[in-house]
DNA sequence: TCTGAGACTTGGAAAAATATTA
DNA sequence: TAATATTTTTCCAAGTCTCAGA
């Protein structure tokens, strides 16, 4: 029952219990209804489990009352706790003092990103370590000693054999083709069939290594940690305009097999090792130029202050550029983020006019204009992505608004008692399915029918529209306006509205947080931020259910004991018996609360099964809304933003007053 | 006007770090 | 203390959007 030293050092005695949402108890707005509808679509049960629940009161106090060692553990290390706390406060103050308050400074002239930039260059992954002699690759049952390049690639595959990827035809074919390119002529002549390859020993070795790393002693782990920290200290920071800034990804991506998402035609291809000769360095002219690794040179060293990257290289699978850039808490990223939300706020001031305009455009004589209007209607109402064109055969077949094809929507004159319903079913970014049935206006519906006339399944729905022309039009309506701004705007405004509706000052912190999470979830649903249910989901759910069941039994028992105690105490004036009754009462109460908490947790987990909240929190929700909400509701900010988020949104935390309105 | 390169944001999965529980 | 669950961080793929050049 000891409080762990780390816990003490951080000064928190425990986490707030899991929260759940009570949709049923909140008044539903139009948008909320829509979201609920979407939820039902994705087969998430909202009401069944938690509708009957009463608000629960959760507190650490109850938990601590239940324990018996609270006082002893506090006594033991009281001074240590105090010292640790003081240290923490001091560290925090120090950090705050060091923080670059760039948001209080003048902005640079357009296009200039920095005046001075110095860094150590990217960190290269360690070279390939050949297999030990006792680990063999077999072809057709016979051991084959591979050349080093072929061996390295074989190991990439071996490390993945229990991943679903390696069962896929496309992955296997791509891998085999690229692997053979790395082989010597001799190897190529021998190894003709992937199915005859036995990577068993290589795989076993990999598993063993992973296992061994996991089982390192505390000391060994610490040594590793310190070594890693040293790398971060050396390569993880740069100096940008007199300030030390954290770099986001200072490590060159190691070689491996390309893991494209969904049905990616290039999955399994070899992602080659990057050499210093492939890397372009970007830094100040007057700065210390980073040293390339011994015996190597850079591809180029340039001094371009109109871009934010420190190093770049071209990746061989897709031929695209990769960049080393700053961390999200840097000035460069923060300023851009701030700007993004300011543009979205500006949209708020003219969104009514823009909506009126596209409603009007639905009637246009120009087909292109009508298509643009319908597309905008979708982007605004459903928060669809713009949908750039993609090169066929180069990537998985996914679409956004402008690239929707006839096969992706079905029109229903009536559906489930509603008129003019559009049924969407397509794969969006990262091959995440978007499925939604949306009632639209008659005019939109009629237009869609028109667009689909004489078209085949694979034809573009909006054949007169692309994202460039759409964005060009948008920027003429408002400077800086693009399709993606609607997503930011609608996400943030939804959060604000939901918080306003769900919030209640009388609630306790846990309940307020519940409201916040619900609002956040509404946004995640709007933006279709889904995740695959965790692999261990069913198991963990079953475990929880088992715990609930056993707690129920405990409760029954406690109730019986209470009854018995009451019976015995009845008519008696024996104080001892009355105390027993009180004790039993408390036990029942405690049991009930714990049961409720677990049931709530189960509900929450179930509801969140396929919803990812982090993306919207990180990218779409103006942090000032959340900061102001915390101030108004008297909720500590660290209840909704962890350290990383607080760093990223330092600008917002610093500048936001309680009266901020998005 | 079209196209592709380039630069940057957004996205979920997986790994790693922590917290909790048995 | 070990096993397990949860949260945070890392990773890198996949989008959006702009701009230059034909």
XYZ file of C-alpha atoms (C1' of nucleotides) in Angstrom:
706
model
C 0.000 0.000 0.000
C 2.982 2.259 -0.334
C 2.679 5.242 -2.579
C 5.290 4.800 -5.257
C 8.199 7.243 -5.142
C 7.456 8.538 -8.619
C 3.933 9.262 -7.593
C 5.114 11.146 -4.566
C 7.612 13.089 -6.561
C 4.886 14.213 -8.893
C 2.662 15.098 -6.038
C -0.448 13.361 -7.247
C -2.025 10.754 -5.107
C -3.938 9.026 -7.854
C -6.023 9.429 -10.927
C -9.619 10.439 -11.151
C -11.702 7.423 -11.978
C -12.855 6.889 -15.524
C -15.685 8.986 -16.758
C -18.712 8.201 -18.747
C -21.167 10.378 -20.540
C -24.824 10.744 -19.919
C -26.181 11.664 -23.287
C -29.620 10.774 -22.156
C -29.737 13.524 -19.610
C -28.651 16.318 -21.910
C -30.946 18.321 -24.115
C -30.214 17.425 -27.686
C -29.496 20.130 -30.164
C -30.026 19.622 -33.823
C -26.393 18.869 -34.287
C -26.337 16.620 -31.313
C -29.205 14.668 -32.735
C -27.330 14.324 -35.927
C -24.336 13.037 -34.072
C -26.400 10.613 -32.132
C -27.806 9.415 -35.353
C -24.293 8.845 -36.605
C -23.459 7.008 -33.442
C -26.337 4.672 -33.919
C -25.195 4.162 -37.450
C -21.907 2.931 -36.254
C -23.670 0.598 -33.878
C -22.595 2.289 -30.725
C -25.181 1.983 -28.054
C -25.656 5.220 -26.286
C -28.546 4.813 -24.010
C -28.913 1.192 -23.213
C -26.311 0.910 -20.559
C -26.098 4.241 -18.891
C -29.507 5.796 -19.271
C -30.717 4.468 -15.994
C -27.664 5.463 -14.097
C -27.719 8.235 -11.641
C -24.857 10.672 -11.408
C -22.174 9.071 -9.409
C -19.990 10.749 -6.927
C -16.406 9.797 -7.199
C -13.672 10.864 -5.006
C -10.302 9.887 -3.872
C -11.485 10.513 -0.345
C -13.773 7.541 -0.414
C -11.003 5.410 -1.704
C -8.649 6.584 0.953
C -11.173 6.171 3.699
C -11.452 2.582 2.600
C -7.745 1.984 2.889
C -6.074 1.638 6.218
C -2.547 2.648 5.519
C -3.071 6.226 4.487
C -1.700 7.738 7.617
C 1.264 5.398 7.965
C 2.519 5.917 4.455
C 2.256 9.653 4.811
C 4.153 9.622 8.073
C 6.924 7.562 6.648
C 8.041 9.898 3.944
C 6.505 13.210 4.790
C 9.693 15.179 4.405
C 10.569 13.361 1.245
C 7.211 14.186 -0.213
C 7.676 17.803 0.681
C 11.146 17.871 -0.825
C 9.987 16.197 -3.982
C 7.094 18.601 -4.278
C 9.353 21.590 -3.807
C 11.708 20.236 -6.420
C 8.850 19.791 -8.823
C 7.589 23.305 -8.299
C 11.051 24.686 -8.762
C 11.552 22.713 -11.938
C 8.256 23.937 -13.251
C 9.127 27.530 -12.468
C 12.478 27.091 -14.124
C 10.817 25.680 -17.185
C 8.355 28.529 -17.279
C 11.143 31.055 -16.982
C 12.942 29.432 -19.890
C 9.909 29.314 -22.096
C 10.087 31.427 -25.164
C 7.029 33.660 -25.132
C 7.128 34.131 -28.873
C 3.479 35.077 -28.981
C 4.392 38.366 -27.384
C 6.852 39.192 -30.125
C 6.455 40.832 -33.511
C 5.916 38.504 -36.420
C 8.493 38.322 -39.168
C 7.838 39.677 -42.608
C 5.947 37.330 -44.847
C 7.713 34.143 -45.820
C 10.652 34.435 -43.421
C 10.553 31.602 -40.922
C 13.757 32.267 -39.005
C 16.813 34.484 -38.922
C 19.189 32.034 -37.314
C 19.126 28.258 -37.305
C 21.783 25.894 -35.996
C 21.583 22.157 -35.347
C 23.598 18.946 -35.262
C 21.958 17.304 -38.259
C 19.780 14.194 -38.093
C 20.595 11.108 -36.078
C 21.233 8.002 -38.182
C 19.979 4.600 -37.070
C 22.656 2.038 -36.215
C 23.980 -0.077 -39.079
C 22.926 -3.648 -39.697
C 24.191 -6.286 -37.262
C 24.760 -9.609 -39.086
C 23.014 -12.710 -37.778
C 24.923 -14.914 -35.349
C 26.113 -18.177 -36.921
C 23.593 -20.323 -35.112
C 20.595 -18.473 -36.544
C 19.890 -19.754 -40.007
C 17.618 -19.027 -42.889
C 16.333 -22.062 -44.755
C 15.253 -22.393 -48.329
C 13.408 -25.504 -49.298
C 14.462 -27.051 -46.020
C 18.171 -26.398 -46.517
C 20.165 -23.775 -44.614
C 21.347 -20.896 -46.799
C 23.909 -18.318 -45.723
C 22.677 -15.088 -47.254
C 24.766 -12.138 -48.302
C 24.520 -9.279 -45.852
C 22.170 -7.073 -47.913
C 19.820 -9.992 -48.583
C 20.033 -11.080 -44.967
C 19.092 -7.657 -43.683
C 15.963 -7.543 -45.844
C 15.087 -11.111 -44.923
C 15.167 -10.054 -41.286
C 12.724 -7.210 -42.012
C 10.257 -9.801 -43.206
C 11.054 -12.261 -40.437
C 10.315 -9.624 -37.819
C 6.858 -9.207 -39.287
C 5.766 -12.779 -39.897
C 3.113 -12.729 -37.216
C 1.680 -9.514 -38.593
C -1.285 -9.679 -40.911
C 0.682 -7.829 -43.565
C 2.764 -10.885 -44.394
C -0.317 -12.884 -45.288
C -1.340 -10.433 -47.961
C -0.642 -11.334 -51.539
C 0.399 -7.822 -52.584
C 2.701 -7.419 -49.612
C 4.397 -10.741 -50.228
C 4.857 -10.123 -53.917
C 6.263 -6.632 -53.446
C 8.563 -7.823 -50.716
C 9.832 -10.754 -52.706
C 10.462 -8.653 -55.770
C 12.457 -6.059 -53.823
C 14.242 -8.674 -51.763
C 15.471 -10.404 -54.873
C 16.976 -7.115 -56.008
C 19.175 -7.176 -52.929
C 20.343 -10.728 -53.540
C 23.493 -11.842 -55.293
C 23.071 -13.539 -58.663
C 23.580 -16.882 -56.998
C 20.955 -16.237 -54.360
C 18.564 -15.000 -56.981
C 18.943 -18.202 -58.927
C 18.312 -20.307 -55.861
C 15.525 -18.422 -54.108
C 12.608 -18.415 -56.492
C 9.598 -18.942 -54.245
C 8.737 -17.075 -51.071
C 6.635 -19.983 -49.877
C 9.737 -22.117 -49.682
C 11.473 -19.644 -47.410
C 11.711 -20.488 -43.738
C 12.286 -17.455 -41.551
C 11.518 -19.372 -38.375
C 14.892 -19.048 -36.685
C 15.198 -15.395 -37.632
C 11.788 -14.721 -36.210
C 12.541 -16.630 -33.042
C 15.705 -14.629 -32.594
C 13.767 -11.410 -32.952
C 11.187 -12.478 -30.415
C 13.952 -13.461 -28.044
C 15.567 -10.062 -28.403
C 12.318 -8.240 -27.713
C 11.743 -10.449 -24.720
C 15.269 -9.908 -23.426
C 14.885 -6.160 -23.680
C 11.676 -6.372 -21.714
C 13.312 -8.427 -18.994
C 16.302 -6.194 -18.435
C 16.979 -5.325 -14.837
C 16.076 -1.936 -13.497
C 19.699 -0.836 -13.634
C 20.162 -1.990 -17.209
C 17.023 -0.197 -18.257
C 18.284 2.938 -16.597
C 21.563 2.682 -18.473
C 19.647 2.416 -21.743
C 17.467 5.313 -20.805
C 20.444 7.491 -20.065
C 22.068 6.552 -23.344
C 18.898 7.521 -25.180
C 18.682 10.765 -23.285
C 22.208 11.553 -24.365
C 21.197 11.165 -27.992
C 18.201 13.414 -27.448
C 20.345 16.011 -25.725
C 22.794 16.019 -28.580
C 20.549 15.713 -31.621
C 17.090 16.525 -30.322
C 17.449 20.281 -30.094
C 18.363 23.165 -32.327
C 18.919 26.854 -31.830
C 16.387 29.012 -33.599
C 16.704 32.767 -33.233
C 18.545 32.598 -29.895
C 16.198 30.017 -28.441
C 16.721 26.332 -27.854
C 13.903 24.448 -29.528
C 12.998 20.779 -29.453
C 13.097 18.930 -32.762
C 10.130 16.703 -33.510
C 11.726 13.885 -35.498
C 15.489 14.170 -35.466
C 16.017 10.495 -36.282
C 16.396 9.349 -39.873
C 13.787 6.698 -40.546
C 15.370 3.252 -40.400
C 15.065 0.899 -43.382
C 12.254 -1.611 -43.409
C 9.256 -2.810 -45.364
C 6.753 -0.207 -46.420
C 3.572 -0.432 -44.395
C 0.988 1.298 -46.536
C -2.525 1.350 -45.117
C -5.525 -0.475 -46.507
C -5.090 -2.040 -49.909
C -1.955 -0.164 -50.739
C -0.413 -1.352 -54.011
C 3.099 -0.709 -52.700
C 2.856 -2.441 -49.337
C 5.810 -4.702 -48.621
C 8.242 -2.802 -50.809
C 11.697 -2.200 -49.406
C 12.209 1.149 -47.763
C 15.903 1.653 -48.249
C 18.481 2.812 -45.770
C 19.112 6.538 -45.967
C 22.729 7.653 -46.276
C 24.096 11.094 -45.431
C 24.635 11.442 -49.186
C 20.815 11.435 -49.536
C 20.247 14.152 -46.973
C 19.917 17.887 -47.535
C 20.783 20.051 -44.556
C 19.105 23.405 -44.016
C 20.601 25.901 -41.564
C 21.939 29.427 -41.215
C 24.867 30.586 -43.223
C 26.692 31.790 -40.162
C 25.884 28.747 -38.042
C 28.037 25.758 -37.228
C 27.281 23.399 -40.116
C 26.431 19.897 -38.845
C 29.144 17.296 -39.342
C 28.161 14.331 -41.528
C 28.994 10.901 -40.048
C 32.659 9.971 -40.504
C 33.599 9.148 -44.072
C 30.415 10.661 -45.459
C 29.190 13.940 -46.849
C 25.806 15.583 -47.142
C 23.923 15.697 -50.401
C 23.689 19.442 -50.013
C 23.823 22.154 -47.407
C 21.453 24.996 -48.042
C 20.405 28.130 -46.228
C 16.732 28.648 -46.927
C 14.991 30.702 -44.271
C 11.628 30.533 -46.045
C 11.119 26.920 -44.950
C 10.932 25.347 -41.505
C 12.740 22.047 -42.068
C 16.252 21.295 -40.815
C 16.957 18.303 -43.018
C 15.202 16.452 -45.827
C 15.569 13.398 -48.010
C 13.613 11.643 -50.705
C 12.047 8.381 -49.745
C 12.355 5.635 -52.362
C 8.963 3.903 -52.214
C 6.708 6.808 -53.148
C 9.407 9.245 -54.195
C 8.167 11.816 -51.718
C 10.114 14.188 -49.491
C 10.638 13.544 -45.813
C 11.568 16.312 -43.427
C 13.136 16.847 -40.060
C 11.054 19.541 -38.389
C 10.521 21.113 -35.018
C 8.422 19.791 -32.173
C 4.803 20.894 -31.750
C 5.777 23.075 -28.800
C 8.100 25.199 -30.941
C 7.476 28.723 -32.070
C 7.307 27.728 -35.719
C 4.600 25.144 -35.153
C 2.768 27.091 -32.478
C 2.505 30.258 -34.482
C 1.099 28.378 -37.441
C -1.366 26.602 -35.199
C -2.532 29.874 -33.702
C -2.946 31.305 -37.169
C -5.000 28.286 -38.200
C -7.495 28.907 -35.431
C -7.612 32.601 -36.187
C -8.562 31.848 -39.795
C -11.251 29.486 -38.533
C -12.565 32.216 -36.237
C -12.661 34.591 -39.118
C -14.806 32.108 -40.993
C -17.286 32.391 -38.159
C -17.887 36.008 -39.077
C -18.734 35.268 -42.692
C -19.983 31.717 -42.670
C -23.600 32.851 -42.893
C -22.919 34.790 -46.059
C -20.954 31.902 -47.531
C -23.758 29.505 -46.733
C -26.298 31.810 -48.305
C -24.069 32.015 -51.357
C -23.766 28.296 -51.883
C -27.473 27.825 -51.308
C -27.970 30.334 -54.089
C -25.368 28.615 -56.267
C -27.354 25.395 -56.087
C -29.662 27.029 -58.599
C -26.932 28.224 -60.934
C -27.170 27.600 -64.649
C -23.522 26.600 -64.647
C -23.028 22.931 -63.894
C -19.606 23.631 -62.398
C -21.044 26.161 -60.002
C -23.782 23.801 -58.896
C -21.319 21.033 -58.287
C -19.168 23.371 -56.278
C -22.174 24.390 -54.215
C -23.145 20.812 -53.415
C -19.560 19.920 -52.555
C -19.343 22.910 -50.242
C -22.615 21.899 -48.644
C -21.088 18.508 -47.813
C -17.809 19.978 -46.624
C -19.631 22.382 -44.353
C -22.412 20.150 -43.073
C -20.504 16.880 -42.793
C -16.951 18.111 -42.274
C -15.713 16.081 -45.220
C -12.115 16.517 -46.340
C -11.401 18.317 -49.596
C -10.513 15.180 -51.552
C -7.513 15.835 -53.775
C -6.976 13.750 -56.858
C -4.638 10.817 -56.411
C -2.520 8.991 -58.881
C -4.180 5.715 -59.669
C -2.237 2.605 -58.721
C 0.194 4.543 -56.563
C -1.867 4.555 -53.391
C -4.885 2.892 -51.815
C -8.212 3.884 -53.322
C -9.539 6.482 -50.924
C -11.577 9.612 -51.562
C -12.670 12.910 -50.067
C -15.419 15.273 -51.090
C -14.226 16.399 -54.529
C -13.070 12.930 -55.507
C -16.308 11.149 -54.564
C -17.490 8.754 -57.212
C -21.006 7.703 -58.155
C -20.530 4.372 -56.383
C -19.941 6.139 -53.060
C -23.421 7.548 -52.601
C -26.909 6.144 -52.814
C -29.931 8.391 -53.078
C -33.125 7.518 -51.228
C -36.275 9.543 -51.927
C -37.412 8.347 -48.525
C -35.591 6.334 -45.939
C -36.616 5.515 -42.380
C -39.379 8.091 -42.604
C -37.084 10.854 -43.818
C -37.091 12.476 -47.214
C -34.165 13.086 -49.561
C -31.624 10.931 -47.808
C -28.075 10.528 -49.120
C -26.296 7.391 -48.038
C -22.521 7.785 -48.018
C -20.227 4.810 -48.014
C -16.600 5.325 -48.922
C -13.061 4.939 -47.653
C -11.514 8.211 -46.520
C -8.057 9.091 -45.306
C -6.116 6.099 -43.955
C -8.825 3.866 -45.425
C -11.174 4.697 -42.594
C -14.723 3.995 -43.665
C -17.159 6.852 -43.763
C -20.714 5.629 -43.508
C -23.558 8.038 -42.994
C -27.174 8.534 -43.968
C -27.958 12.203 -44.224
C -31.209 13.964 -45.034
C -30.437 16.858 -47.371
C -32.449 19.694 -48.843
C -34.598 19.009 -51.880
C -32.409 21.188 -54.014
C -29.216 19.366 -53.085
C -30.959 16.072 -53.672
C -32.177 17.119 -57.101
C -28.722 18.296 -58.048
C -27.146 15.018 -56.996
C -29.621 13.149 -59.166
C -28.632 15.369 -62.028
C -24.899 14.862 -61.453
C -25.384 11.106 -61.488
C -27.366 10.980 -64.701
C -25.770 8.881 -67.424
C -22.810 8.018 -65.257
C -21.250 4.711 -64.322
C -20.226 3.612 -60.849
C -16.577 4.583 -61.247
C -17.295 8.053 -62.636
C -16.601 11.177 -60.655
C -19.661 12.585 -58.922
C -18.288 16.103 -59.353
C -16.776 15.909 -62.807
C -16.515 19.681 -63.163
C -14.787 20.249 -59.863
C -11.425 19.779 -58.214
C -9.886 20.991 -55.007
C -7.833 23.712 -56.698
C -10.830 25.441 -58.230
C -12.839 24.939 -55.065
C -10.128 26.478 -52.906
C -9.604 29.273 -55.369
C -13.256 30.123 -55.055
C -13.121 29.909 -51.274
C -10.123 32.192 -51.011
C -12.016 34.750 -53.067
C -14.776 34.684 -50.462
C -12.390 35.138 -47.552
C -8.599 35.424 -47.529
C -7.019 32.231 -46.273
C -10.207 30.218 -46.626
C -9.771 26.650 -47.880
C -11.853 23.498 -47.558
C -9.997 22.355 -44.491
C -10.868 25.512 -42.580
C -14.467 24.329 -42.455
C -13.360 21.227 -40.591
C -11.459 23.288 -38.050
C -14.293 25.763 -37.735
C -17.060 23.204 -37.363
C -15.035 21.127 -34.926
C -14.238 24.071 -32.676
C -17.670 25.623 -32.795
C -19.226 22.251 -31.995
C -17.013 21.896 -28.951
C -17.939 25.354 -27.775
C -21.660 24.772 -28.249
C -21.569 21.387 -26.601
C -19.634 22.669 -23.616
C -22.120 25.440 -23.184
C -25.033 23.057 -23.318
C -23.648 20.258 -21.241
C -21.863 22.303 -18.655
C -23.221 22.857 -15.209
C -21.357 24.762 -12.554
C -23.016 22.766 -9.787
C -21.427 19.535 -10.858
C -18.283 18.204 -9.288
C -15.043 18.058 -11.221
C -15.579 14.485 -12.337
C -18.962 15.323 -13.750
C -17.652 18.416 -15.466
C -14.938 16.376 -17.051
C -17.587 13.999 -18.174
C -19.281 16.854 -19.991
C -16.019 17.887 -21.559
C -15.328 14.402 -22.798
C -18.791 14.164 -24.236
C -18.299 17.393 -26.134
C -14.947 16.151 -27.371
C -16.523 12.924 -28.493
C -19.203 14.774 -30.411
C -16.441 16.424 -32.426
C -14.607 13.154 -33.000
C -17.795 11.676 -34.396
C -18.366 14.670 -36.618
C -14.850 14.354 -38.009
C -15.150 10.562 -38.315
C -12.136 9.887 -36.145
C -12.398 6.174 -35.769
C -9.980 3.587 -34.589
C -9.832 -0.159 -34.842
C -11.089 -1.647 -31.590
C -8.053 -2.507 -29.471
C -6.889 -6.085 -29.994
C -7.485 -6.946 -26.376
C -10.821 -5.182 -26.276
C -13.077 -8.187 -25.842
C -10.813 -9.709 -23.229
C -10.479 -6.527 -21.235
C -14.225 -6.020 -21.453
C -14.832 -9.532 -20.202
C -12.392 -9.000 -17.335
C -14.187 -5.889 -16.318
C -17.530 -7.635 -16.503
C -16.216 -10.412 -14.265
C -15.117 -7.817 -11.755
C -18.511 -6.213 -11.886
C -20.194 -9.534 -11.260
C -18.037 -10.355 -8.288
C -18.627 -6.901 -6.871
C -22.345 -7.445 -7.233
C -22.059 -10.561 -5.146
C -20.109 -8.654 -2.557
C -22.816 -6.052 -2.483
C -25.500 -8.638 -1.908
C -23.501 -10.059 0.919
C -22.915 -6.654 2.455
C -26.616 -5.910 2.241
C -27.454 -9.135 4.004
C -25.002 -8.375 6.746
C -26.466 -4.932 7.157
C -29.933 -6.404 7.475
C -28.718 -8.829 10.069
C -26.944 -6.120 12.018
C -30.058 -3.953 11.970
C -32.104 -6.836 13.234
C -29.741 -7.405 16.105
C -29.587 -3.753 16.979
C -33.348 -3.325 16.894
C -34.777 -2.451 20.245
C -31.364 -2.558 21.774
C -29.688 0.494 23.108
C -26.286 -1.092 23.009
C -24.011 1.451 21.431
C -21.714 -1.214 20.053
C -24.494 -2.704 17.972
C -25.380 0.690 16.556
C -21.783 1.229 15.552
C -21.833 -2.099 13.775
C -24.918 -1.020 11.852
C -23.211 2.177 10.812
C -20.174 0.254 9.704
C -22.241 -2.120 7.628
C -24.110 0.767 6.103
C -20.863 2.316 5.014
C -19.691 -0.968 3.568
C -22.838 -1.218 1.460
C -22.465 2.339 0.296
C -18.845 1.813 -0.634
C -19.719 -1.313 -2.510
C -22.450 0.441 -4.430
C -20.161 3.253 -5.425
C -17.435 0.961 -6.587
C -19.929 -1.047 -8.576
C -21.308 2.063 -10.212
C -17.854 3.275 -11.045
C -17.023 0.044 -12.779
C -20.263 -0.020 -14.680
C -19.620 3.502 -15.818
C -16.140 2.525 -16.907
C -17.527 -0.362 -18.893
C -20.014 1.903 -20.614
C -17.377 4.443 -21.413
C -15.068 1.852 -22.853
C -17.800 0.335 -24.925
C -18.785 3.694 -26.341
C -15.214 4.615 -27.077
C -14.534 1.284 -28.706
C -14.110 2.703 -32.173
C -13.751 6.422 -31.545
C -10.411 8.225 -31.278
C -10.553 11.462 -29.302
C -6.933 12.470 -29.562
C -6.870 13.689 -33.139
C -9.532 16.316 -32.650
C -8.025 17.473 -29.390
C -4.652 17.801 -31.040
C -5.587 19.290 -34.377
C -9.095 20.675 -34.562
C -10.177 22.153 -31.260
C -9.069 25.695 -30.562
C -7.242 25.255 -27.242
C -8.488 28.605 -26.032
C -12.005 27.183 -25.825
C -10.772 24.493 -23.484
C -8.595 26.839 -21.443
C -11.459 29.283 -20.958
C -13.779 26.449 -20.055
C -11.365 25.222 -17.411
C -11.159 28.700 -15.943
C -14.887 29.172 -15.905
C -15.655 25.752 -14.545
C -12.794 25.797 -12.065
C -11.355 22.606 -13.465
C -7.563 22.199 -13.326
C -6.179 22.323 -16.827
C -4.095 19.200 -16.387
C -7.318 17.225 -16.117
C -7.860 17.715 -19.841
C -4.366 18.435 -21.213
C -1.376 16.294 -20.393
C 2.131 17.722 -20.317
C 2.669 17.423 -24.057
C -0.581 19.182 -24.825
C 0.115 21.911 -22.285
C 3.468 22.509 -23.954
C 1.973 22.553 -27.399
C -0.744 24.965 -26.354
C 1.410 27.153 -24.103
C 0.487 30.180 -26.207
C -3.210 29.599 -25.637
C -2.829 28.839 -21.949
C -0.925 32.046 -21.469
C -3.164 34.396 -23.397
C -6.661 33.081 -22.740
C -8.995 34.738 -20.262
C -12.210 33.256 -18.965
C -14.284 35.306 -21.392
C -12.726 33.909 -24.550
C -15.248 33.135 -27.251
C -14.237 31.230 -30.352
C -4.740 25.989 -67.241
C -2.468 21.936 -66.035
C 0.948 19.278 -63.511
C 4.159 17.818 -60.302
C 7.249 19.000 -56.677
C 7.530 20.665 -52.264
C 6.149 21.835 -47.604
C 3.480 21.321 -44.211
C -0.721 19.223 -41.243
C -3.384 15.340 -39.911
C -3.942 10.429 -38.698
C -4.087 5.797 -36.447
C -1.096 2.038 -34.944
C 2.421 0.435 -32.236
C 5.885 0.933 -28.827
C 7.251 2.679 -24.543
C 6.340 4.502 -20.191
C 3.400 4.541 -16.189
C -0.194 3.304 -13.246
C -2.977 -0.209 -11.231
C -4.057 -4.643 -9.629
C -3.343 -9.373 -8.124
C 6.714 -7.726 -7.115
C 4.997 -9.295 -11.231
C 1.322 -9.103 -14.362
C -1.846 -6.319 -16.535
C -4.168 -2.132 -17.930
C -3.915 2.556 -19.348
C -1.730 6.650 -20.977
C 1.799 8.910 -23.480
C 5.085 9.082 -27.020
C 6.899 7.749 -31.222
C 6.482 6.541 -35.762
C 5.690 7.396 -40.311
C 1.922 7.201 -43.780
C -1.458 9.992 -45.929
C -3.665 13.875 -46.411
C -4.066 19.384 -47.817
C -2.548 23.172 -50.191
C 0.729 26.327 -52.689
C 3.727 27.500 -56.171
C 6.651 27.241 -60.211
C 7.087 26.172 -64.768
C 5.381 24.360 -69.065
